[in-house]
mmCIF file of C-alpha atoms in Angstrom:
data_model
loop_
_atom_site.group_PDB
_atom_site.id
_atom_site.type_symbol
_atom_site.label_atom_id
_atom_site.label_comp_id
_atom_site.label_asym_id
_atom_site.label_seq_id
_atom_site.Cartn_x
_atom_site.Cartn_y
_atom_site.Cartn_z
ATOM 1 C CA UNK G 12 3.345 139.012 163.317
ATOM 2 C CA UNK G 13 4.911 137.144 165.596
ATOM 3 C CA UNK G 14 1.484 135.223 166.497
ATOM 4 C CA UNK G 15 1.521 134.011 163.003
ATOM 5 C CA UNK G 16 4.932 133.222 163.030
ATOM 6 C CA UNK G 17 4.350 131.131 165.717
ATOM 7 C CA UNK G 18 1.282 129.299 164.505
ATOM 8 C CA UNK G 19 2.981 128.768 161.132
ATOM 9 C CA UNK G 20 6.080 126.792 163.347
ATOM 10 C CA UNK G 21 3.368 125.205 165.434
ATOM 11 C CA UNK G 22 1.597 123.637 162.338
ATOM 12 C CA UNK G 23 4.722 122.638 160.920
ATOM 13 C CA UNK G 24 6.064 120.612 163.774
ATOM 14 C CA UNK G 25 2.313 118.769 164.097
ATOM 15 C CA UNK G 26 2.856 117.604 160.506
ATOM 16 C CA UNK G 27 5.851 116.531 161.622
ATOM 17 C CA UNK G 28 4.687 114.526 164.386
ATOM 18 C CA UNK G 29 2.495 113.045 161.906
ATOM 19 C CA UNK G 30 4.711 111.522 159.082
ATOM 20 C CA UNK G 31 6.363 109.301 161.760
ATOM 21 C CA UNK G 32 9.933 109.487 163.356
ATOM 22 C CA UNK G 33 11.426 111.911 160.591
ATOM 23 C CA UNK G 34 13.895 114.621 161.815
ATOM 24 C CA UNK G 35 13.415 116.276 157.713
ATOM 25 C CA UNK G 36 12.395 119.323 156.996
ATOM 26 C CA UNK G 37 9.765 119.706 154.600
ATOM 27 C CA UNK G 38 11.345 120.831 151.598
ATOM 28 C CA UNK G 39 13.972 117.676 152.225
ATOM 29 C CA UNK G 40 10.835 115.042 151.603
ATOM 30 C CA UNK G 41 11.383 115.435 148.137
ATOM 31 C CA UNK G 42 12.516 112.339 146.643
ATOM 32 C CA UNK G 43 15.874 112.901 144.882
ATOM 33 C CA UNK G 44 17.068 111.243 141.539
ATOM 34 C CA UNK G 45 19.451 108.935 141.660
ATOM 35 C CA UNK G 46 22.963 109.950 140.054
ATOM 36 C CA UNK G 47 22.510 110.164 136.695
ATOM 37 C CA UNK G 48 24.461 107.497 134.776
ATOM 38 C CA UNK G 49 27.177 109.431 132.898
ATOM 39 C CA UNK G 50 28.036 110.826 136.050
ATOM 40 C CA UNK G 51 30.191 107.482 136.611
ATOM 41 C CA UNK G 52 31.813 107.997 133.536
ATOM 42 C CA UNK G 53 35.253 109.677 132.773
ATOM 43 C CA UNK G 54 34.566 113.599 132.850
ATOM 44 C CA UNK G 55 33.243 114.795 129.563
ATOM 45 C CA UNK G 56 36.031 117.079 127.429
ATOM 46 C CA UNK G 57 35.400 119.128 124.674
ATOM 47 C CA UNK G 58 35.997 116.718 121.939
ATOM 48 C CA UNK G 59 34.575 113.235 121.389
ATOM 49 C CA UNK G 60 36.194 110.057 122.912
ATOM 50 C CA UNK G 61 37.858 108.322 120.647
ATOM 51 C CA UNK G 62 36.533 104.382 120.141
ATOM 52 C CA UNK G 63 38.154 101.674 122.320
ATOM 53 C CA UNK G 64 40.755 99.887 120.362
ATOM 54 C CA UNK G 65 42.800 97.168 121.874
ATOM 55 C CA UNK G 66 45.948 98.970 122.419
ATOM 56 C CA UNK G 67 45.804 102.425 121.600
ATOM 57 C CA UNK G 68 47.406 104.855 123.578
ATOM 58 C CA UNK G 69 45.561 107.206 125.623
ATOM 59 C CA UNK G 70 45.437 110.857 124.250
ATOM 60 C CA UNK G 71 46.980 112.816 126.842
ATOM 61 C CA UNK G 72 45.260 116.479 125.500
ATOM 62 C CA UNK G 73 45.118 119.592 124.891
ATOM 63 C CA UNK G 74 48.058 119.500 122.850
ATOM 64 C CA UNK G 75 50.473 122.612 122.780
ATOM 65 C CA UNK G 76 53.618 122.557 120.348
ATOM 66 C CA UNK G 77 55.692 121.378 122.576
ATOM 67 C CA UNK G 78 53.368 118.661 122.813
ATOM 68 C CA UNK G 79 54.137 118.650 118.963
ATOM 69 C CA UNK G 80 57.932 119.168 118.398
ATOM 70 C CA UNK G 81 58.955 116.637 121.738
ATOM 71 C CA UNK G 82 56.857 114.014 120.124
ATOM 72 C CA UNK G 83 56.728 114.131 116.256
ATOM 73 C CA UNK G 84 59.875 112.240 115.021
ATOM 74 C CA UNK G 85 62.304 113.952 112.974
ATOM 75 C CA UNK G 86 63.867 111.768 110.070
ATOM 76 C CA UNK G 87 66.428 112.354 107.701
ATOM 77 C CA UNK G 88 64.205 112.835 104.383
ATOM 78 C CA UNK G 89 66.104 112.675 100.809
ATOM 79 C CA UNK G 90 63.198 114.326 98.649
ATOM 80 C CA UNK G 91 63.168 114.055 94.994
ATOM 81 C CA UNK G 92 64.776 117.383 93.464
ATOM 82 C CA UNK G 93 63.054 116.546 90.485
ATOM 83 C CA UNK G 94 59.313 117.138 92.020
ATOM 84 C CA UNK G 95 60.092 118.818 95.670
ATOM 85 C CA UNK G 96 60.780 122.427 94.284
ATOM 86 C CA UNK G 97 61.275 123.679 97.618
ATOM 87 C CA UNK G 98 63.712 121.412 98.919
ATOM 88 C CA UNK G 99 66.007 121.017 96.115
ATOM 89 C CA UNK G 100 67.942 124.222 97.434
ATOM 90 C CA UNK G 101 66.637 126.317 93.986
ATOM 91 C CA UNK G 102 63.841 129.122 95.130
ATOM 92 C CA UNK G 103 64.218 130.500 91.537
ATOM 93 C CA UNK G 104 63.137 126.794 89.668
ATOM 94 C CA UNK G 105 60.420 126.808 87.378
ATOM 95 C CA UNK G 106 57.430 126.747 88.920
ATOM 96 C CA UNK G 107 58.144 128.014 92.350
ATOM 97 C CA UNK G 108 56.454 131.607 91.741
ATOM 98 C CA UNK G 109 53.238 129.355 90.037
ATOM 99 C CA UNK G 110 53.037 128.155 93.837
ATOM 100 C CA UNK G 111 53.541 131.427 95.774
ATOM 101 C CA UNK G 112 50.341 132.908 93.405
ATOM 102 C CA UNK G 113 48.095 130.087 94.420
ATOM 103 C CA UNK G 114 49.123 130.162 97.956
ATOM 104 C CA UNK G 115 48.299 134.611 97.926
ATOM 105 C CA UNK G 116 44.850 133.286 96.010
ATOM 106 C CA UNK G 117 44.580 130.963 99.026
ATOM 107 C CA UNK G 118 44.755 133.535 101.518
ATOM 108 C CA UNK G 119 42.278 135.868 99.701
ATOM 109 C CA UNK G 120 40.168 133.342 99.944
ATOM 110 C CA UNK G 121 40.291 132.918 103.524
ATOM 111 C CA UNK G 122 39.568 136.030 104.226
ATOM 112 C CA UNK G 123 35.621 135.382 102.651
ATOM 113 C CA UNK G 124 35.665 131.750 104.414
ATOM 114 C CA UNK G 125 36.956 129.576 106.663
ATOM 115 C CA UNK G 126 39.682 127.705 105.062
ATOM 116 C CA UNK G 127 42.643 125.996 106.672
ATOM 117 C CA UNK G 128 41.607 121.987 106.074
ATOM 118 C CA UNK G 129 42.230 121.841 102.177
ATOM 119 C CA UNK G 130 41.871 118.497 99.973
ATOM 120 C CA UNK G 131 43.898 118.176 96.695
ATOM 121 C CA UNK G 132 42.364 115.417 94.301
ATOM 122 C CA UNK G 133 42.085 115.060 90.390
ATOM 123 C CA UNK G 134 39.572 113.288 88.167
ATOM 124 C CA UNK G 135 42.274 110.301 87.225
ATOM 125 C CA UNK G 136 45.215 109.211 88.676
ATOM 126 C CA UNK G 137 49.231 110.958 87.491
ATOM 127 C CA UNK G 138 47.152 114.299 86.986
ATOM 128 C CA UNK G 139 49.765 115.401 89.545
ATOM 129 C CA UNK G 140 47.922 115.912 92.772
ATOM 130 C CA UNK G 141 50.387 114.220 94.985
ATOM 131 C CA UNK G 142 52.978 116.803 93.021
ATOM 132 C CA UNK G 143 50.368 119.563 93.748
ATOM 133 C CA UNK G 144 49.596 118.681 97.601
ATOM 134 C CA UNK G 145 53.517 118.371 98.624
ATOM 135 C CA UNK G 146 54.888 121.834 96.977
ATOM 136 C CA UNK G 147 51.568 123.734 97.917
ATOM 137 C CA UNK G 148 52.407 122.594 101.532
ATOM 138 C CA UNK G 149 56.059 123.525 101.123
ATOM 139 C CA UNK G 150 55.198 126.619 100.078
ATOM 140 C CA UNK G 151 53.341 127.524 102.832
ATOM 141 C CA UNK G 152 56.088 127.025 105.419
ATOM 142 C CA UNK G 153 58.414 129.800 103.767
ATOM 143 C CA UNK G 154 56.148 132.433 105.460
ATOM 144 C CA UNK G 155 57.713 132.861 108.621
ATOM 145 C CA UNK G 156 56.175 131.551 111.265
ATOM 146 C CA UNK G 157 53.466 129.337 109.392
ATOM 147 C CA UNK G 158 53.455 125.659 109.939
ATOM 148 C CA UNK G 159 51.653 122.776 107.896
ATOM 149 C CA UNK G 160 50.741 119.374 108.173
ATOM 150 C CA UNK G 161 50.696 117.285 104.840
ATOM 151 C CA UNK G 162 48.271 114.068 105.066
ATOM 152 C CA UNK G 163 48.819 111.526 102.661
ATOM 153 C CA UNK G 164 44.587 110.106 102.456
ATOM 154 C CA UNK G 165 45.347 108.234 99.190
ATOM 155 C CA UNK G 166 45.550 104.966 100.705
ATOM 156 C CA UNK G 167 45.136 103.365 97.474
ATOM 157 C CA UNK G 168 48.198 104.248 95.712
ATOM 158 C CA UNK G 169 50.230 106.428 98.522
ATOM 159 C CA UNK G 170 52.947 108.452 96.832
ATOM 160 C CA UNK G 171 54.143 111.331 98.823
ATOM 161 C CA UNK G 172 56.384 109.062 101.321
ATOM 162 C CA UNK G 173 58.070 108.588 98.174
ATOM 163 C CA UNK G 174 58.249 112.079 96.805
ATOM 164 C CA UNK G 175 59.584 113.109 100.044
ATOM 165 C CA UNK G 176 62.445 110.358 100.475
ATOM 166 C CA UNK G 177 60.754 109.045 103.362
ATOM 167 C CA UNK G 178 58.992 106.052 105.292
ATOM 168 C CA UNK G 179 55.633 105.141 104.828
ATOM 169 C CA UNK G 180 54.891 103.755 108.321
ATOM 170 C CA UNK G 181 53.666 104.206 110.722
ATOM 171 C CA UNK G 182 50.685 106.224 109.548
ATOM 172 C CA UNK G 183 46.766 107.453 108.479
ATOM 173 C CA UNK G 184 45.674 103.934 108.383
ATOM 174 C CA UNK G 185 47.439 102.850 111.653
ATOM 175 C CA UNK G 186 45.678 105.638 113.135
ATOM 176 C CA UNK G 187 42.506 104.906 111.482
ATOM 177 C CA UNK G 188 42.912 101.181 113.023
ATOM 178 C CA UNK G 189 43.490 102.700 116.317
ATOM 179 C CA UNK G 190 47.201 101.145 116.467
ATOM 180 C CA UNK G 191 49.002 104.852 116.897
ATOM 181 C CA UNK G 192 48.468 108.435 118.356
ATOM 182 C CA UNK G 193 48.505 111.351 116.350
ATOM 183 C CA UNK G 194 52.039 111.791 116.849
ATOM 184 C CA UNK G 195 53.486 108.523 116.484
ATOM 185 C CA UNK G 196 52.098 108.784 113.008
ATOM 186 C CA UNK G 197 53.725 112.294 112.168
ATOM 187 C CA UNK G 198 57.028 113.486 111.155
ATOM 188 C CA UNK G 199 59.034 116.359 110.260
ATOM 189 C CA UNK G 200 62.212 116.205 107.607
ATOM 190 C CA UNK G 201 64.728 119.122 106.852
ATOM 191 C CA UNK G 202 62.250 122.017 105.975
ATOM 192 C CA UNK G 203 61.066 123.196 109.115
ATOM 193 C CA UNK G 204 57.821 124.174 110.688
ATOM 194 C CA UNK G 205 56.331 121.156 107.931
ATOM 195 C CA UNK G 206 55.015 118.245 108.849
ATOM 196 C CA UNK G 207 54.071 115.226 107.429
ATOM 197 C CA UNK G 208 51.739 112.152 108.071
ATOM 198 C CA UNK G 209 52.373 109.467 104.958
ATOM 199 C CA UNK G 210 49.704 106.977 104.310
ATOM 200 C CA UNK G 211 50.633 104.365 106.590
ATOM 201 C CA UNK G 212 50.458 100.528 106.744
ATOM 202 C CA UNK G 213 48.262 99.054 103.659
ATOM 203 C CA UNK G 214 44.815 99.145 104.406
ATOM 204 C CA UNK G 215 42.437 96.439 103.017
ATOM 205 C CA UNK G 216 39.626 98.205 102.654
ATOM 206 C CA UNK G 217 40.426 101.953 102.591
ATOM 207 C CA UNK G 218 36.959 103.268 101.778
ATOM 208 C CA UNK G 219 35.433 101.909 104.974
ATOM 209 C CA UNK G 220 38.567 102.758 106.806
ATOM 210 C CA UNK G 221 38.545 106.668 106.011
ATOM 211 C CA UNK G 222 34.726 106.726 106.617
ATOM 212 C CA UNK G 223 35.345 105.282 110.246
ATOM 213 C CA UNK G 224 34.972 108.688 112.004
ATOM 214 C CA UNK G 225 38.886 108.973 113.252
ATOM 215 C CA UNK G 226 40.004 111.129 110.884
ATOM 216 C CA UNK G 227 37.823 113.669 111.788
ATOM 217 C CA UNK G 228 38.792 113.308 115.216
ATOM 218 C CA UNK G 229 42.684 113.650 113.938
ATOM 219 C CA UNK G 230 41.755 116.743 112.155
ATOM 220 C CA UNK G 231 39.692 118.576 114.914
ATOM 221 C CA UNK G 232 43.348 117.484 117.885
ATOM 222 C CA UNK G 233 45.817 118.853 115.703
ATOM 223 C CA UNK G 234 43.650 121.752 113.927
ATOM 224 C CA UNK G 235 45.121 124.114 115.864
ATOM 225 C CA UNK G 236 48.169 123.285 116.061
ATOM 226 C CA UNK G 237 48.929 124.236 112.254
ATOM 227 C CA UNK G 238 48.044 127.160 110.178
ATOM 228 C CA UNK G 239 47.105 125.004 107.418
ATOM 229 C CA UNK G 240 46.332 121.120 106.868
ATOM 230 C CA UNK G 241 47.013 119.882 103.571
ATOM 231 C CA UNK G 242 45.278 116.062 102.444
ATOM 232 C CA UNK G 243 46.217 114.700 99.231
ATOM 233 C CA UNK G 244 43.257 112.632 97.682
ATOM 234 C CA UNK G 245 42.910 109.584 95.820
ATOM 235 C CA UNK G 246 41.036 110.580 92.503
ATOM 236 C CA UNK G 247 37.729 111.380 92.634
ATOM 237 C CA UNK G 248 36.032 109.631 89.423
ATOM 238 C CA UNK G 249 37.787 105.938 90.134
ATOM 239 C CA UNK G 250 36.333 105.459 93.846
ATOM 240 C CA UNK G 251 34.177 107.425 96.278
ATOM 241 C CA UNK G 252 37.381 108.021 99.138
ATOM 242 C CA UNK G 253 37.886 111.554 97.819
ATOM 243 C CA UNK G 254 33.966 113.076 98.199
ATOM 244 C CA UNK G 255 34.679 111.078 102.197
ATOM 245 C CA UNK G 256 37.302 113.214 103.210
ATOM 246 C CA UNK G 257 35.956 116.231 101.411
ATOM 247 C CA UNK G 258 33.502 116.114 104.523
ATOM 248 C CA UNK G 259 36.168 116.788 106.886
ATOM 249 C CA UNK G 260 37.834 119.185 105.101
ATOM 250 C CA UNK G 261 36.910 123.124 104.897
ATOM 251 C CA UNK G 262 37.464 123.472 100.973
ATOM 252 C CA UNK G 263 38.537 121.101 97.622
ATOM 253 C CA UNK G 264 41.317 122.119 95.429
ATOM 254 C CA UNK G 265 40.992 120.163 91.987
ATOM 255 C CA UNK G 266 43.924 119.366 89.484
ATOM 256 C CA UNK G 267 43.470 119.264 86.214
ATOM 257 C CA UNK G 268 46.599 118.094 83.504
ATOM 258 C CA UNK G 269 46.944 119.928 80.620
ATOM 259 C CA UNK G 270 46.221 118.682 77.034
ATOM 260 C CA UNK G 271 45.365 115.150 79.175
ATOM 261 C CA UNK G 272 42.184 115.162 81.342
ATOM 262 C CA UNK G 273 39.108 114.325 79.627
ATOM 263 C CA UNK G 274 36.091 117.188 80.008
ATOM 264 C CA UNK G 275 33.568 114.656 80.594
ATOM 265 C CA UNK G 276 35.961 113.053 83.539
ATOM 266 C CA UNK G 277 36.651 116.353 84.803
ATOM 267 C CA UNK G 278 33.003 117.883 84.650
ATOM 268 C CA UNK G 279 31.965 114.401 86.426
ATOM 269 C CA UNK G 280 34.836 115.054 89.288
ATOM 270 C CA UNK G 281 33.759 118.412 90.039
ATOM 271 C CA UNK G 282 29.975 116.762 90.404
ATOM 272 C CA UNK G 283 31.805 114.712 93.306
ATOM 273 C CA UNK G 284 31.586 117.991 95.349
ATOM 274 C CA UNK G 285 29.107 120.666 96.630
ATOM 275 C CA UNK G 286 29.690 123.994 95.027
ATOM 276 C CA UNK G 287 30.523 125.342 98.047
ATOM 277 C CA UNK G 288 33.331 123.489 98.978
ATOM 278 C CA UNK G 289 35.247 123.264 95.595
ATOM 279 C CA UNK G 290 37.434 126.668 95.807
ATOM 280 C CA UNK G 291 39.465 125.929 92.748
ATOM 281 C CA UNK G 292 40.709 124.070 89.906
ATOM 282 C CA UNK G 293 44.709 123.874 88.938
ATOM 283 C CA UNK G 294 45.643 123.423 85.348
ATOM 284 C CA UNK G 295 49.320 121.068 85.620
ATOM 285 C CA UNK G 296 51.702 120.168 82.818
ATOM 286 C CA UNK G 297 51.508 123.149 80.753
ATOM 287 C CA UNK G 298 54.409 123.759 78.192
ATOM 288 C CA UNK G 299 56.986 126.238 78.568
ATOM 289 C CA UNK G 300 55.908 128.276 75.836
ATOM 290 C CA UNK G 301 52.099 127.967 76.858
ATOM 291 C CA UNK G 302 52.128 131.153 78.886
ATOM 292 C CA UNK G 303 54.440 133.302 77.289
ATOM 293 C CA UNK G 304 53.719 136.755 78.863
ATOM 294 C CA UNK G 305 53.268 135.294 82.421
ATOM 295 C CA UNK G 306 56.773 133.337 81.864
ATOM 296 C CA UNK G 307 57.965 136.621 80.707
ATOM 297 C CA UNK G 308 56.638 138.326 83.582
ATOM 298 C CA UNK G 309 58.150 136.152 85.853
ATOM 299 C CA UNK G 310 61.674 135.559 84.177
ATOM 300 C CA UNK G 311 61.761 139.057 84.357
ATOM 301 C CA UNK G 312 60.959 139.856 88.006
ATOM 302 C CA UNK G 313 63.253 137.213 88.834
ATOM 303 C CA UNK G 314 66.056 139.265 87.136
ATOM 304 C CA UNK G 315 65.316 142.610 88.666
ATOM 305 C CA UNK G 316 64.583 141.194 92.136
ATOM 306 C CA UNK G 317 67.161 142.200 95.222
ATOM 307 C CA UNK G 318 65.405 140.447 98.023
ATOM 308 C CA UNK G 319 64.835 137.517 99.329
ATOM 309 C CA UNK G 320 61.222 136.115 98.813
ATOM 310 C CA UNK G 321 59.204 133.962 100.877
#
């Protein structure tokens, strides 16, 4: 063996001799690759980068709620009693227990798919969406421990900011525009663990703005973050925004208005969205007397109750 051995090492250093002045061994004659290109590049994260705007502050990730609470501003809100029913200081107004059922059907539903990124729109506008959007995310926050973001995406005709007694700006569309970070577009108001992004400076052309690719970059940074994300729509039959942002969402709650909404509007709203995204439709602005035996039911319960509900 070790003739071979030697005779091997022998051969070796002749073909050595051979290829010139060389001091490489053989398996270093291989020519290498240069660096590949994206190696000179910033090193690659688990989420997209974000398009270079002139301006826009750097994202400074992964966010944590700290991250959150030491840089979302808190404002003094003055909501409208009239439509905020959970921040008028009443927890037995009419109305309230309508929003706890829809937020148990919610979770049912989660539990069969993934649902957290929910879209509120309507067939026409005054339906009551906006109405809809801010009480089911209100709602959601009296669970202990649960926090929501509310997204005002009707950039058309932006009327939470207003429901909520707050400002309008900076927001969505100043992210969209890449003039803000996440957080310099969110706020929080009295009701805690909810947040809020309104609708931001007016945007000239909103359809091309929300189809821009940033707000699914919002949604994907501050997804976890919240327990649920709650986007109030401009109206699905009037312009194409709404079926835009149901791509970024995980599932489409519809409103319908009682003894208003035309069928054919509403059946050509629904047709906006793929069956398996729409997870439910709302009927709003029913009469008192409309529902006798569930307003029974709950008049009732609300008698006999001794605790305090979420």
């Amino acid at each position: 063996m070790s003739r071979i051995h030697e005779a091997l090492k022998k051969a070796e250093q002749e073909r050595a001799a051979t290829q010139g002045s060389s001091t490489s061994p053989s398996f270093a004659t291989t020519p290498v690759a240069d660096p590949p290109v994206f190696a000179e590049r910033p090193a690659a994260t688990a989420e997209p980068l974000a398009p270079a705007h002139a301006g826009m502050p750097a994202f400074a990730g992964p966010f944590s709620t700290d991250t959150l609470l030491a840089r979302c501003a808190q404002l003094e809100w003055k909501p409208d009693p009239a439509t905020m029913l959970f921040l008028n200081g009443d927890d037995n107004a009419r109305g309230t227990e309508e929003f706890r059922t829809l937020r148990s059907r919610l979770y049912h539903l989660r539990e069969k798919m993934p649902l957290k990124k929910l879209l509120i729109t309507s067939a026409l506008p005054k339906e009551g969406k906006s109405f809809m959007s801010s009480n089911l995310a209100q709602v959601m926050v009296r669970q202990h421990g649960r926090r929501a973001l509310l997204i005002d995406a009707d950039l058309r005709a932006p009327r939470l900011h207003l429901m909520l007694g707050t400002t309008s700006d900076p927001g969505l569309s100043d992210y969209l525009l890449g003039k803000n970070d996440e957080f310099s577009v969110m706020q929080r108001g009295p009701l805690e663990n909810l947040f809020f992004i309104p609708s931001g400076t007016g945007a000239t052309d909103p359809a091309e703005l929300l189809g821009n690719g940033r707000l699914k970059l919002l949604l994907q940074r501050v997804e976890p973050l919240f327990d649920w994300i709650i986007i109030d729509s401009p109206p699905a039959v009037a312009v194409s925004d709404a079926s835009v942002l149901a791509k970024a969402c995980d599932g489409v709650l519809m409103v319908v208005r009682s003894n208003s909404t035309p069928v054919a509007l509403a059946r050509k709203a629904r047709q906006e969205f793929p069956d398996e995204s729409l997870v439910g439709v709302v009927l709003n602005g029913t009469s008192a007397d409309a529902l006798p035996y569930a307003r029974y039911y709950y008049e009732s319960y609300q008698k006999k109750a001794t605790t305090t509900r979420a």
